[in-house]
Each structure stands twice: as C-alpha cells, then as structure tokens.
XYZ file of C-alpha atoms in Angstrom:
687
model
C -26.286 49.110 -35.264
C -23.131 49.236 -36.538
C -22.715 49.711 -40.391
C -21.588 46.602 -41.799
C -18.390 47.297 -44.765
C -20.368 45.372 -47.486
C -24.472 47.009 -46.278
C -25.679 49.340 -49.089
C -25.656 52.385 -47.836
C -29.146 54.031 -49.275
C -28.042 56.279 -51.533
C -26.161 53.768 -53.501
C -29.700 52.263 -55.467
C -28.577 49.031 -57.646
C -31.514 46.287 -58.607
C -33.425 44.519 -57.008
C -36.628 43.148 -57.688
C -36.603 41.998 -61.365
C -37.979 39.792 -63.543
C -34.848 36.611 -64.306
C -34.521 37.418 -60.240
C -38.563 36.535 -60.260
C -38.663 33.274 -62.244
C -35.529 31.599 -59.973
C -36.927 32.792 -57.378
C -40.175 30.959 -58.641
C -38.140 28.351 -59.936
C -36.410 27.627 -56.705
C -39.480 27.819 -54.527
C -40.797 24.881 -56.162
C -38.055 22.417 -55.075
C -38.392 23.693 -51.771
C -41.973 23.562 -50.920
C -42.014 20.493 -52.351
C -39.620 18.999 -49.958
C -40.254 20.818 -47.224
C -44.411 19.313 -47.369
C -42.636 16.028 -47.892
C -40.879 15.591 -45.409
C -43.102 17.837 -42.817
C -45.021 15.098 -43.888
C -42.149 12.260 -42.860
C -41.322 13.984 -39.470
C -43.282 16.294 -38.964
C -40.195 18.714 -39.202
C -40.034 21.242 -42.036
C -36.558 23.888 -42.458
C -35.718 27.045 -43.496
C -35.459 27.676 -47.706
C -33.622 31.220 -47.419
C -30.083 29.526 -46.518
C -30.250 27.375 -49.534
C -31.164 29.827 -51.656
C -29.587 32.041 -51.594
C -26.686 29.664 -52.603
C -28.485 28.840 -55.690
C -29.551 31.958 -56.180
C -25.898 33.611 -55.999
C -24.956 30.808 -58.475
C -26.656 31.199 -61.130
C -26.569 34.641 -60.851
C -23.039 34.557 -60.956
C -23.303 32.367 -63.440
C -25.676 34.551 -65.790
C -22.939 37.479 -63.964
C -24.715 41.349 -63.533
C -26.270 40.211 -60.116
C -25.088 42.286 -56.790
C -26.068 40.935 -52.657
C -29.467 42.941 -53.130
C -30.429 40.847 -55.969
C -29.078 37.458 -54.956
C -31.669 38.554 -51.255
C -35.126 38.934 -52.882
C -34.496 36.173 -54.966
C -33.833 33.995 -51.276
C -36.322 35.424 -50.069
C -39.114 34.947 -52.357
C -38.368 31.017 -52.037
C -38.138 30.878 -48.087
C -41.961 32.719 -47.772
C -42.430 29.988 -50.313
C -41.238 27.169 -48.833
C -42.764 27.762 -45.147
C -45.477 28.009 -46.244
C -45.506 24.841 -46.286
C -45.670 24.713 -42.992
C -49.681 24.403 -43.781
C -49.202 20.774 -44.239
C -49.176 20.610 -40.142
C -53.274 21.244 -40.297
C -55.025 20.127 -43.359
C -54.484 16.512 -43.927
C -56.528 16.108 -40.681
C -59.045 16.699 -43.224
C -59.200 13.738 -44.790
C -57.959 12.217 -41.580
C -61.651 12.372 -40.980
C -63.594 11.667 -44.150
C -64.459 15.453 -45.099
C -61.800 15.312 -48.290
C -61.214 12.903 -50.752
C -58.476 14.862 -52.131
C -56.824 18.402 -51.913
C -59.193 20.759 -53.827
C -56.804 22.897 -55.917
C -59.178 25.972 -55.829
C -60.340 26.192 -51.635
C -56.347 25.155 -50.751
C -54.957 27.256 -52.836
C -56.945 30.472 -51.465
C -56.869 29.433 -48.333
C -53.051 29.112 -48.326
C -52.498 32.312 -50.996
C -54.571 34.280 -48.451
C -52.838 33.911 -44.936
C -50.141 33.941 -46.314
C -50.156 37.355 -47.681
C -51.655 38.474 -44.590
C -49.305 37.013 -42.585
C -46.835 39.649 -44.709
C -49.271 42.897 -44.406
C -48.831 41.945 -40.334
C -46.120 42.201 -39.788
C -45.525 44.633 -41.381
C -45.836 47.535 -38.371
C -43.693 45.353 -36.597
C -40.727 45.877 -38.722
C -39.325 48.527 -37.182
C -39.538 46.800 -33.582
C -38.506 43.722 -34.109
C -35.741 43.846 -36.944
C -33.370 47.230 -36.532
C -34.095 48.176 -32.409
C -34.194 44.633 -31.739
C -31.622 42.463 -29.327
C -33.399 39.324 -30.760
C -30.969 37.039 -31.844
C -32.566 35.949 -36.110
C -30.173 33.560 -36.202
C -31.067 32.121 -39.693
C -31.665 36.138 -40.804
C -28.129 37.255 -39.504
C -26.276 33.432 -41.039
C -28.107 34.566 -44.439
C -26.928 37.654 -44.559
C -23.667 36.872 -43.758
C -23.471 34.281 -46.766
C -25.158 37.442 -49.037
C -22.435 38.890 -47.630
C -19.437 36.672 -48.701
C -20.561 35.237 -51.603
C -21.783 38.361 -53.668
C -17.491 40.223 -52.460
C -16.414 42.022 -56.101
C -20.139 41.823 -57.661
C -21.581 44.994 -59.300
C -22.383 47.350 -57.228
C -21.811 45.687 -54.000
C -18.852 47.668 -51.322
C -15.225 45.989 -50.532
C -14.864 44.966 -47.386
C -11.480 47.468 -46.742
C -7.954 47.672 -47.962
C -7.512 43.449 -46.892
C -10.852 42.825 -49.058
C -9.500 40.181 -50.451
C -7.799 37.869 -47.990
C -11.219 38.719 -46.167
C -13.736 37.722 -48.708
C -11.129 34.454 -49.371
C -11.305 33.568 -45.400
C -14.882 34.573 -45.061
C -16.124 31.765 -48.164
C -13.813 29.430 -46.186
C -15.416 29.193 -43.189
C -18.938 29.147 -44.836
C -17.184 26.566 -46.925
C -15.766 24.468 -44.370
C -18.902 23.533 -42.484
C -21.508 23.286 -44.890
C -18.433 20.553 -46.598
C -18.886 19.632 -42.647
C -22.161 19.397 -42.337
C -23.303 18.305 -45.500
C -20.904 14.953 -44.485
C -21.725 14.455 -41.598
C -26.087 14.920 -42.925
C -25.649 12.598 -45.285
C -23.855 9.974 -42.965
C -26.677 10.288 -40.953
C -29.513 10.681 -43.703
C -28.395 8.650 -46.156
C -26.250 6.254 -45.764
C -27.033 5.438 -42.075
C -23.739 4.945 -40.856
C -24.084 7.138 -38.240
C -27.568 7.805 -36.114
C -29.000 10.304 -36.121
C -29.353 10.220 -32.062
C -28.687 8.809 -28.895
C -30.967 7.965 -26.446
C -30.756 6.455 -22.835
C -33.717 5.650 -20.590
C -33.055 5.608 -16.694
C -36.099 3.552 -15.070
C -36.069 4.637 -11.238
C -38.953 2.805 -9.869
C -41.823 3.714 -11.809
C -40.245 6.595 -13.259
C -38.890 7.125 -16.214
C -35.968 9.167 -16.905
C -34.537 9.939 -20.324
C -30.745 11.698 -21.684
C -31.286 12.298 -24.579
C -28.979 14.025 -28.108
C -29.784 14.177 -32.067
C -26.372 14.716 -34.054
C -27.766 17.522 -35.916
C -25.006 19.923 -37.171
C -27.284 22.877 -38.544
C -28.985 23.284 -34.995
C -25.619 23.407 -33.772
C -24.961 26.090 -35.846
C -28.783 27.778 -34.989
C -27.877 26.965 -30.893
C -24.545 28.724 -31.844
C -26.061 31.815 -33.299
C -29.401 32.358 -31.004
C -26.860 32.356 -26.982
C -26.639 30.870 -24.161
C -29.603 33.065 -22.248
C -31.694 31.753 -24.987
C -29.957 28.659 -24.789
C -29.969 28.086 -21.843
C -34.508 28.357 -21.177
C -34.164 25.379 -23.684
C -32.625 23.651 -21.488
C -35.010 24.706 -18.160
C -37.580 23.585 -20.904
C -36.346 20.007 -21.358
C -35.956 19.639 -17.744
C -39.013 20.647 -16.333
C -40.070 18.018 -18.898
C -37.730 14.869 -19.336
C -36.647 15.326 -15.726
C -40.262 16.592 -14.132
C -42.690 15.932 -15.723
C -42.918 13.012 -18.016
C -41.064 11.071 -14.200
C -43.565 12.098 -12.603
C -46.321 10.506 -15.106
C -44.828 7.123 -15.655
C -44.951 7.435 -11.967
C -48.798 7.639 -11.222
C -50.141 6.640 -14.387
C -50.201 3.278 -14.708
C -49.323 1.399 -17.943
C -50.765 -0.610 -20.121
C -49.122 -4.852 -20.622
C -46.816 -4.788 -23.347
C -45.819 -1.228 -23.970
C -41.774 -0.758 -24.078
C -40.692 2.004 -21.377
C -39.331 4.125 -23.964
C -43.148 4.325 -26.173
C -44.771 4.593 -22.771
C -43.166 7.847 -21.533
C -42.860 9.198 -25.844
C -46.433 8.357 -25.195
C -47.293 10.399 -21.978
C -44.911 13.869 -23.763
C -47.044 13.630 -27.170
C -50.486 12.938 -25.361
C -49.810 15.084 -22.370
C -46.908 16.876 -21.447
C -46.174 18.917 -24.701
C -49.335 20.402 -23.917
C -47.976 22.002 -21.658
C -45.009 23.354 -23.558
C -48.197 24.278 -25.805
C -50.147 26.280 -22.759
C -47.016 28.344 -22.733
C -45.790 29.529 -25.435
C -49.898 30.577 -25.687
C -49.300 32.557 -22.062
C -45.828 33.206 -23.777
C -47.259 35.194 -26.905
C -49.769 36.651 -25.374
C -47.117 38.282 -23.153
C -45.688 39.414 -25.580
C -48.467 40.729 -27.627
C -49.373 43.026 -24.920
C -44.769 43.504 -24.658
C -45.129 44.981 -28.271
C -48.257 46.742 -28.574
C -46.723 50.624 -27.951
C -43.911 49.359 -30.278
C -46.340 48.150 -32.584
C -49.648 51.341 -32.880
C -45.868 53.838 -33.485
C -44.187 51.518 -35.764
C -48.009 51.510 -37.532
C -48.069 55.659 -37.056
C -44.018 55.693 -38.117
C -45.050 54.695 -41.305
C -48.325 56.950 -41.649
C -45.995 59.533 -41.217
C -43.649 58.274 -43.422
C -45.613 58.032 -46.007
C -47.392 61.597 -44.690
C -43.146 63.355 -45.773
C -42.254 61.648 -48.883
C -45.972 63.413 -49.833
C -45.108 66.332 -48.511
C -41.389 66.970 -48.628
C -40.859 66.144 -52.291
C -36.989 64.312 -51.888
C -36.587 67.069 -48.303
C -34.645 65.962 -46.265
C -37.252 64.369 -43.639
C -38.642 61.735 -46.128
C -37.227 58.564 -45.483
C -34.476 57.247 -46.787
C -34.085 53.984 -49.019
C -33.752 51.414 -46.416
C -36.803 52.851 -44.110
C -39.239 52.123 -46.591
C -42.129 49.812 -46.116
C -44.653 48.997 -48.251
C -47.618 51.704 -48.477
C -50.099 51.849 -45.617
C -52.759 52.183 -48.265
C -51.694 48.636 -49.814
C -51.260 46.946 -46.604
C -55.330 47.827 -45.796
C -56.259 47.638 -49.107
C -54.952 44.510 -49.961
C -55.780 43.022 -46.152
C -59.389 44.079 -47.297
C -59.033 41.432 -51.074
C -57.587 38.231 -48.433
C -60.323 38.843 -46.082
C -62.996 39.367 -49.090
C -61.634 36.336 -50.662
C -62.007 34.484 -47.374
C -65.510 34.933 -46.755
C -66.002 33.270 -50.387
C -63.499 30.253 -49.254
C -65.650 30.081 -46.266
C -68.847 29.801 -47.670
C -68.203 27.426 -50.172
C -66.098 25.177 -48.055
C -69.320 24.930 -45.901
C -71.997 25.163 -49.018
C -73.470 21.391 -48.175
C -74.138 22.160 -44.601
C -77.306 20.864 -43.430
C -78.144 24.910 -41.784
C -80.230 27.678 -43.218
C -78.627 30.376 -45.212
C -77.960 32.846 -41.929
C -76.083 29.615 -39.928
C -74.228 29.284 -42.673
C -73.414 33.213 -42.643
C -73.005 32.934 -38.763
C -69.888 30.164 -39.032
C -68.778 32.200 -42.474
C -68.265 35.327 -40.358
C -67.556 33.502 -36.932
C -64.298 31.496 -38.760
C -63.018 34.086 -40.718
C -63.161 37.351 -38.074
C -61.277 34.593 -36.029
C -58.371 33.953 -38.527
C -58.090 36.946 -38.618
C -57.713 38.437 -35.258
C -56.284 35.440 -33.302
C -54.139 35.546 -37.113
C -52.967 38.885 -35.554
C -52.242 38.603 -32.829
C -50.138 35.625 -32.714
C -48.487 37.271 -35.969
C -45.607 39.449 -33.223
C -45.157 35.574 -31.229
C -44.562 34.524 -34.278
C -41.620 36.857 -35.330
C -40.702 36.982 -31.880
C -40.364 33.371 -31.848
C -38.110 33.676 -34.951
C -36.361 36.300 -34.254
C -35.646 33.709 -31.002
C -34.615 30.863 -32.476
C -34.856 30.725 -35.956
C -38.276 29.917 -38.543
C -36.834 26.046 -38.571
C -36.842 25.738 -34.585
C -39.683 28.201 -33.801
C -42.707 25.364 -33.556
C -44.957 27.141 -35.671
C -47.472 24.264 -34.128
C -47.303 24.897 -30.751
C -49.536 28.061 -32.298
C -51.260 26.021 -33.971
C -52.720 24.075 -30.826
C -53.653 26.901 -29.116
C -55.781 28.317 -32.267
C -57.470 24.979 -32.488
C -58.448 24.967 -29.489
C -59.872 28.173 -28.850
C -61.371 27.989 -32.346
C -63.223 24.866 -31.820
C -64.586 26.330 -28.732
C -65.724 29.183 -30.174
C -67.781 26.785 -33.372
C -68.164 24.135 -30.695
C -70.581 27.268 -29.014
C -72.329 28.372 -32.137
C -73.102 25.081 -33.995
C -74.706 24.198 -30.328
C -77.541 26.838 -31.040
C -78.415 25.920 -34.698
C -78.873 22.566 -34.337
C -75.444 21.980 -36.789
C -74.083 18.839 -34.057
C -77.375 17.046 -33.604
C -75.836 15.158 -36.490
C -72.905 13.027 -37.742
C -72.149 14.242 -40.746
C -73.145 18.153 -38.801
C -70.522 16.761 -36.238
C -68.205 15.881 -39.136
C -68.760 19.271 -40.823
C -68.195 21.061 -37.421
C -64.728 18.911 -36.948
C -63.784 19.957 -40.916
C -64.255 24.176 -40.311
C -62.568 23.714 -37.061
C -59.912 22.079 -38.610
C -59.957 24.250 -42.159
C -59.851 27.890 -39.864
C -56.992 27.053 -38.083
C -54.660 26.095 -41.361
C -55.688 30.018 -42.060
C -54.048 30.826 -38.573
C -50.978 28.198 -39.246
C -50.869 29.873 -42.926
C -50.632 33.772 -40.770
C -48.098 32.363 -37.490
C -45.787 30.900 -40.226
C -44.951 33.242 -43.616
C -45.073 35.519 -40.013
C -42.257 33.995 -38.500
C -40.300 33.194 -41.574
C -41.227 37.072 -42.757
C -39.509 38.714 -40.254
C -36.019 36.625 -40.396
C -36.115 37.904 -44.219
C -36.715 41.350 -43.544
C -33.424 40.948 -40.862
C -31.271 39.905 -43.716
C -32.069 42.406 -45.880
C -31.893 44.977 -43.133
C -28.007 44.177 -42.944
C -26.977 43.815 -46.931
C -29.337 47.062 -47.208
C -32.286 46.027 -48.451
C -35.701 47.847 -49.847
C -38.186 46.518 -47.533
C -41.353 47.623 -49.580
C -39.397 46.000 -52.325
C -39.003 42.728 -50.053
C -42.095 43.284 -48.893
C -42.958 42.137 -52.515
C -40.927 39.921 -52.744
C -42.857 38.046 -50.191
C -45.919 38.309 -51.205
C -44.920 36.334 -54.469
C -43.462 33.724 -53.031
C -46.679 33.977 -50.949
C -48.316 33.070 -53.996
C -46.475 30.977 -56.135
C -45.696 28.771 -53.101
C -49.891 28.317 -52.133
C -50.038 27.555 -56.189
C -47.761 23.769 -55.649
C -48.880 23.373 -52.273
C -51.818 21.218 -53.482
C -50.587 19.388 -56.294
C -47.608 17.854 -54.433
C -50.078 17.069 -51.551
C -51.777 15.041 -53.929
C -49.224 13.537 -55.300
C -47.968 12.243 -52.209
C -51.459 11.796 -50.475
C -51.670 9.041 -53.248
C -48.735 7.928 -53.783
C -47.855 7.023 -49.914
C -51.813 7.893 -47.808
C -51.590 8.901 -44.417
C -51.768 8.101 -41.476
C -55.476 7.101 -40.886
C -56.600 7.554 -44.083
C -55.406 5.845 -47.459
C -56.954 6.480 -51.095
C -56.695 2.785 -52.237
C -57.470 -0.270 -50.256
C -55.408 -2.841 -49.999
C -52.001 -0.193 -49.395
C -49.921 -0.520 -46.598
C -50.626 1.622 -43.955
C -46.469 1.436 -43.175
C -45.594 3.399 -45.788
C -47.890 5.254 -45.148
C -46.794 9.372 -43.975
C -47.867 9.581 -40.849
C -48.413 13.660 -40.707
C -47.890 13.797 -36.620
C -49.013 17.618 -36.183
C -52.246 16.527 -38.446
C -53.374 13.949 -35.816
C -52.366 16.533 -33.039
C -55.287 18.584 -34.437
C -57.406 16.523 -35.264
C -56.911 14.962 -32.055
C -57.341 17.692 -30.094
C -60.749 19.364 -32.491
C -62.697 15.170 -31.755
C -61.440 16.009 -28.004
C -63.278 18.998 -27.958
C -66.519 18.725 -30.777
C -66.917 15.177 -27.941
C -66.687 16.654 -24.359
C -63.096 14.274 -23.823
C -60.232 16.427 -23.846
C -57.907 16.326 -21.305
C -57.455 20.758 -20.078
C -55.276 19.549 -16.932
C -52.637 19.968 -19.329
C -53.225 23.256 -20.435
C -53.659 24.768 -17.859
C -51.089 23.648 -15.911
C -48.308 25.490 -19.478
C -50.507 28.459 -18.051
C -49.869 28.543 -14.854
C -45.854 28.095 -15.451
C -45.624 30.605 -18.068
C -47.719 32.984 -15.689
C -44.834 32.008 -13.043
C -41.907 32.149 -15.455
C -43.326 35.361 -16.454
C -42.651 37.017 -13.282
C -39.429 35.413 -12.715
C -38.154 37.271 -15.808
C -39.343 40.557 -15.359
C -37.713 40.521 -11.883
C -34.600 39.396 -13.143
C -35.468 42.217 -15.846
C -35.545 45.101 -13.028
C -32.241 43.233 -11.127
C -30.274 43.999 -14.248
C -27.399 42.112 -16.047
C -27.465 39.235 -18.486
C -29.432 37.284 -17.065
C -33.044 36.206 -17.857
C -35.938 33.772 -18.831
C -36.988 34.216 -21.925
C -40.501 32.216 -21.662
C -41.137 30.770 -25.276
C -37.376 29.747 -25.188
C -38.856 27.167 -21.959
C -42.035 26.709 -23.677
C -39.871 25.674 -26.909
C -37.810 22.805 -25.098
C -40.972 21.558 -23.587
C -42.664 20.907 -26.564
C -39.569 20.583 -29.121
C -38.254 16.687 -28.980
C -35.311 16.509 -26.791
C -32.966 15.063 -29.711
C -33.909 18.859 -31.245
C -33.750 20.970 -28.020
C -30.785 19.409 -26.977
C -28.446 20.271 -30.076
C -29.418 23.890 -29.781
C -28.230 23.563 -26.140
C -25.294 22.372 -27.551
C -24.538 25.087 -30.669
C -25.406 28.144 -27.346
C -23.165 26.024 -25.003
C -20.740 26.088 -27.493
C -21.006 29.945 -28.523
C -20.731 30.192 -24.335
C -17.171 28.921 -24.543
C -15.258 30.450 -27.062
C -16.688 34.032 -25.477
C -15.425 32.364 -22.695
C -11.807 31.377 -23.460
C -11.501 35.197 -25.980
C -12.592 36.850 -22.954
C -9.771 35.316 -21.145
C -6.838 35.403 -23.308
C -8.120 39.749 -24.669
C -7.469 40.343 -20.747
C -4.551 38.254 -20.194
C -3.126 40.336 -23.135
C -4.425 43.461 -21.314
C -6.503 44.207 -24.809
C -10.691 45.423 -24.748
C -12.655 42.630 -25.533
C -14.819 44.006 -28.569
C -11.467 44.976 -30.941
C -10.157 41.554 -29.851
C -12.705 39.219 -30.337
C -14.249 40.942 -33.695
C -11.964 38.030 -35.982
C -13.063 35.128 -33.395
C -16.800 35.645 -33.770
C -17.006 36.964 -37.484
C -15.967 33.873 -37.925
C -17.995 31.907 -35.537
C -21.125 33.062 -37.286
C -19.479 32.263 -40.895
C -19.058 28.706 -39.367
C -22.660 28.270 -38.196
C -23.934 29.243 -40.714
C -21.507 27.368 -42.922
C -23.128 24.277 -41.124
C -27.033 25.201 -41.433
C -25.969 25.662 -45.682
C -24.681 21.746 -45.667
C -27.518 20.333 -43.878
C -30.476 22.348 -45.684
C -28.563 21.536 -48.934
C -28.379 17.688 -47.649
C -31.931 17.773 -46.495
C -33.195 18.772 -50.035
C -31.633 16.089 -51.847
C -32.458 13.233 -50.258
C -35.898 14.661 -50.288
C -36.341 14.608 -53.899
C -34.123 10.888 -53.992
C -36.394 9.513 -51.213
C -39.961 11.267 -53.005
C -38.488 9.397 -56.393
C -37.693 5.756 -55.330
C -40.789 5.798 -52.665
C -37.431 3.967 -50.669
C -37.348 5.387 -46.486
C -33.621 4.849 -47.306
C -32.875 4.263 -50.663
C -28.471 4.474 -50.395
C -27.983 2.741 -46.569
C -24.846 1.125 -46.764
C -26.346 -0.564 -42.814
C -29.264 -1.917 -41.966
C -31.068 -2.541 -38.848
C -28.938 -4.521 -36.759
C -26.218 -1.987 -37.159
C -28.584 1.092 -35.642
C -26.752 0.504 -32.043
C -23.372 0.785 -33.336
C -23.982 3.725 -35.290
C -25.809 6.121 -32.845
C -22.011 5.221 -30.647
C -20.092 5.950 -33.290
C -21.986 9.194 -34.484
C -22.410 10.494 -30.842
C -18.220 10.450 -30.921
C -17.702 12.154 -35.001
C -20.182 14.154 -33.239
C -18.344 15.675 -30.377
C -15.737 15.719 -32.176
C -16.722 17.909 -34.161
C -18.086 20.385 -32.075
C -13.997 19.887 -30.665
C -12.851 21.425 -34.326
C -15.327 24.402 -34.334
C -14.716 25.080 -30.924
C -10.444 25.286 -31.764
C -11.216 26.965 -35.167
C -13.360 30.488 -33.901
C -11.088 30.942 -31.572
C -7.350 29.611 -33.217
C -8.097 33.796 -35.232
C -7.378 34.958 -32.022
C -3.896 34.269 -30.388
C-alpha cells in the first residue's frame, strides 16, 4: 500500500490515547448510542457513528489546542464502537415481547453487551493484517473517516503537510467535504425533517397475479457509500435486488393466494419480509461460512505473526527485527486473558438468567454451558464474515441482522434438543424460558458480530492515518464498556415512553405510537416458530443452495481472471436489505463507474497514463463521498434527538400526508440533479 503524505510514519510518536480524548469519546458515545438505539427501534436501521464522531472530535480538540490526527482517530474509534453496539436492540426487545422481561435489567444487559463487544474486538485482532493491511476490500466508511481526519488535521501539531501545495490541497479537500456535507445535510433535513421531499419512490407493477416492484430510496449517504464500494460490489447487490423483486417476489405473489382486503403493496412486502428475506439470510449464512474457510489460513497466520512479534519484541530489545509502531497489536496474552474473563462473565450472566428455571442444578448447568459455548464459538466464526461485510459495503449497510437470523435458528435448534431431554418444554412457562434463552444467546452473538463489523473498519482508518493498533484496540474496548452502560437506561426510557410492538408497559397506551423494533419481531417469530415446529425452512434452504451456486460461479470467474466477480455476501445483502437501500448503493457505485470511464477516455485521448491523470479526480470523489456520509449522519443524529425530545414522529414537518406523492417526485428530481452535480464535480478536476 502506498504511503499517504499525511500518514504518520512509524518513527513519529504522537499523543494518541489521551485522558481528554477518552472523556470526549465517552460524551460523544452517550449521544450517538442513544440516537442509534432510537433509530434502530423505530425503523430497523442504525448508522455508523465513526464519521460524525471524527468531525465533532476534530472541532472540539482544535478548539482545545494541541490535538493531532491520531488523537482524533482514537476518539472516533471509541465512539463508533459504542454506537455500533446499539445493534443489540435487534434482539433484546423480543424478551419483552414474549413476556419474559418487564424491562431491561441493568446488570444482565450490561454484561451481555460489554462482554460480547469486548469479544468482538478480541476475535478480529488476528485478522487485522489479512483483512486490513493486505486486503483489497474498499472499507468505504473507514476510508471516508481517514480522508476526513487527514483534511481536518492539516496543520495540527505533528501532522505532516501534504507537500509543497499543502495549503491548496487542504483548502480544496475541506471544500469538497464541506460541499458534500452541506448538500447531504440539507437534502436529509428536507426529507427526514421538513418532509417536503420524499424518502423513496416506488412503482408497483402487476402482471397477472404476479407483482413487480421498481423503487429507489433518496439517501445521499448511501450514494457516498455506494461510490466508495465500487462497481463490482454494486452490481452484485443489484443482482440480489433483481433476484428478489424481479423473480422471487413475483413468483410468490403469483402462486400464493392474496387474502381479501390486503393491498397489493402490503401483500408483496409481507411475502418479502416473511419469506424471501430468509433466502437472503441463507445466502449470507453460506457466504459467511465460505468466508471463514477462505480466511482460515490468513487468520492462523495472523495469530502466528502476533506471537512471533511478541517474541521478537522481547528478544530483540530494540533490534531492527522488532515490529514497527503501526504493526503492534494488543499482546496475545492480553487477548487470551480478556477472552477467558469475558467467558467467565457470561457463565455467571447466563446462570443468573436461568436462576428461576424449573430444572435441577445439572439441567441449568447444561443449558448455561451450551449457550455460552455456542455464543463464543459461533461468534468467533462469524467475526471474519462480519468484518468482510463491513469492508465490502460499510458498517451502516452491513446486514448484521442476517447473521442474527442464522444464529437464532442454530441456537434454537440446539436448545430445543437439549430442553427436550431435560423436560423444560413440558410446561408453558418452560417453553417461554427456552425461547427467551435462545433470544438471549442470540443477543450475545449479535454483540460480537456488530463490533467485529465495526472494529476492522476503524482499524482500516487507523492504518491509513498511521495509528498504533494496540492503542486503537484499547479505545475500542473502552467504547464497548461505555456503550454497554448507556444502552440499558436508554432502552428502559424508550420502552416506558413508547412501548414496543406487542409489548406495551402500561394499559391504555396507543399501539400506533409504539416503536416497531422490526428485527426483534423477526427474531422472536423465528425462535417461536422453531419451538412450536411451525417455521418454514424452505426459504433458508433455497438461500443456501443459491449461495453455493454463486460461490461456484465466483470461483470460475476468479480462475478466468479480470475484474468480473460475484461477491456472494453482496448478493445476499441485495436480497436481504430493503430495496430502497440496496438500489441507492447501486446508484452510487454506478456514479463512480461512470466517472472512471470518462476519466479513462479523457486520459486515452490525451495520451496520458490513467493513474497520474485521474489521481486528483479520484481523491475529489472520495472526499465528496465522505462529505455526503457526514452530512446525512449528523442530521440523523440531530433529528433523532428532536424526535425523542418532542415525542412526535415528524415535529418539523411543513406538509401533511396529502403531499406525499408530490414530495416523492420532487425528491426524485432533486436527487437526480445532485447525482449529476456529483459526477460533474469529480470530473471538473481533470481537463
């Protein structure tokens, strides 16, 4: 990897993990974790907090003076870990929906979140070199965060300049990020805040009994992420969208009777949510296993390298063979020790969770061991796959809940088999406890998966700016603990204020105001379906077969060489994610491809090499895409706080529901215009 002019070299040591940085990171953590918990429960999506955290950190530390790019990086690392851990809400509300909990116990929730997050950090440390340093994965949000840190830290203490034209490059870079951020923020405020622009547009096309869907969302942050992931992954996501809404849903709507009174759109969406989405989960599950297999050797090599580096650092005593600063991971002894501590905490946590089970001590101990071993082993196995997904499409767009679906299926089958022998399922209360244990175990896996998903993204940012890996890993551990402490009170606050679908804390509450918690409903339905023997396995099986087929096709394409590939996880993402998200990622990737094609044509016409000719334009594109992500992320945080404070779904709306159709077409026109402006601005550098 080529060195960037503002990458801090190994020989330079700057303050990184500072007390003021950790305090600032903790404060940012509280805001972003609360915002993510609310948004996740409301609409089923969370956002990556690393980029807005980097922006806030730079502003605060610059005002305090003496900051540098590495200290800023540590703050965003800590805050992003905590914000990502909020994805635990994809499962935990299910415990209230089945009536096992009446609130979120602080101790149990803290323990499951903190220990899972810490394990997520530890499990990905051996993967850092294989998946961050030596990998070609784009890591869109990691790269975007690095660009923002570089531009924002120009001129800070200890930060190298970008060369003889540093001031001009800095000003240009700030302008590009600011331009993208302002445009994205204004557009997001007009859609999510004022409601004068729609958030998506959809056309339902009936063909006999079959129903097709053409749709796109209007998210400039996803345009930025799509621009950064590239055309190969973008086309793979498009394939998943086409397989879903061009084949699977139309076929199912044609052969499945539509109950009277169900609208066409609701009927098709219901089939996607309850059937086709499981095909995507099956594809993601198979791809996750395949990713683990392909990364087994690099992961083992990473572990060997870590121990070898430790031995060299002890034996060399300053000799040249000692690893450089930017190659120093957390000591393997610390990794092993912390892992054992987290496992011990989980044993106690699961024991407390099952303390009231109508079983003997031996029966409870068996369930505790099975649950903890499953969570640790499966969490370790999916860590690589989750990191790969983050590297492919970014943390925000990674379908962690797809991993959760696979986990809840497997752990439910495990607990079902064990519980039948112990007699736990003989009573209604025992069956409820078994379902609750399956959900609680899945929550532990989700905690590992989400942090694994985020950790490598942050380590990519750190590698690009020249951070010390072990210090960054410590910041991630701190972020996990702080975030885990914030999540339980926020969950209790939101539950008592709004309630969840199928779980209202008080009689007389308005069910229409309840938070939907869509992933928690889905996970709960799966667990119930398995224990009641009513789950439809056919969709998961179809997804598994499709995943294996795509793996074979990708292997053939790899042997042929060239850029044509089929990233299987990306296809699964296209199937699993709502099409209003997947379609925008595809559009962003297409914009990047169009810009690249034009640049190649211009370079050829001028008789110049593409690399030097397009370098400035490509950098401008990355900065613009980064700004797009920043602007919408900051508005998302602000709107979540406004909505939570007012208790209204649309407190700033200027128009009512009668304007919805008009707002969609207005948004389409503005959105298309912005896409044209983005490409034109990227190409303006190369003349």
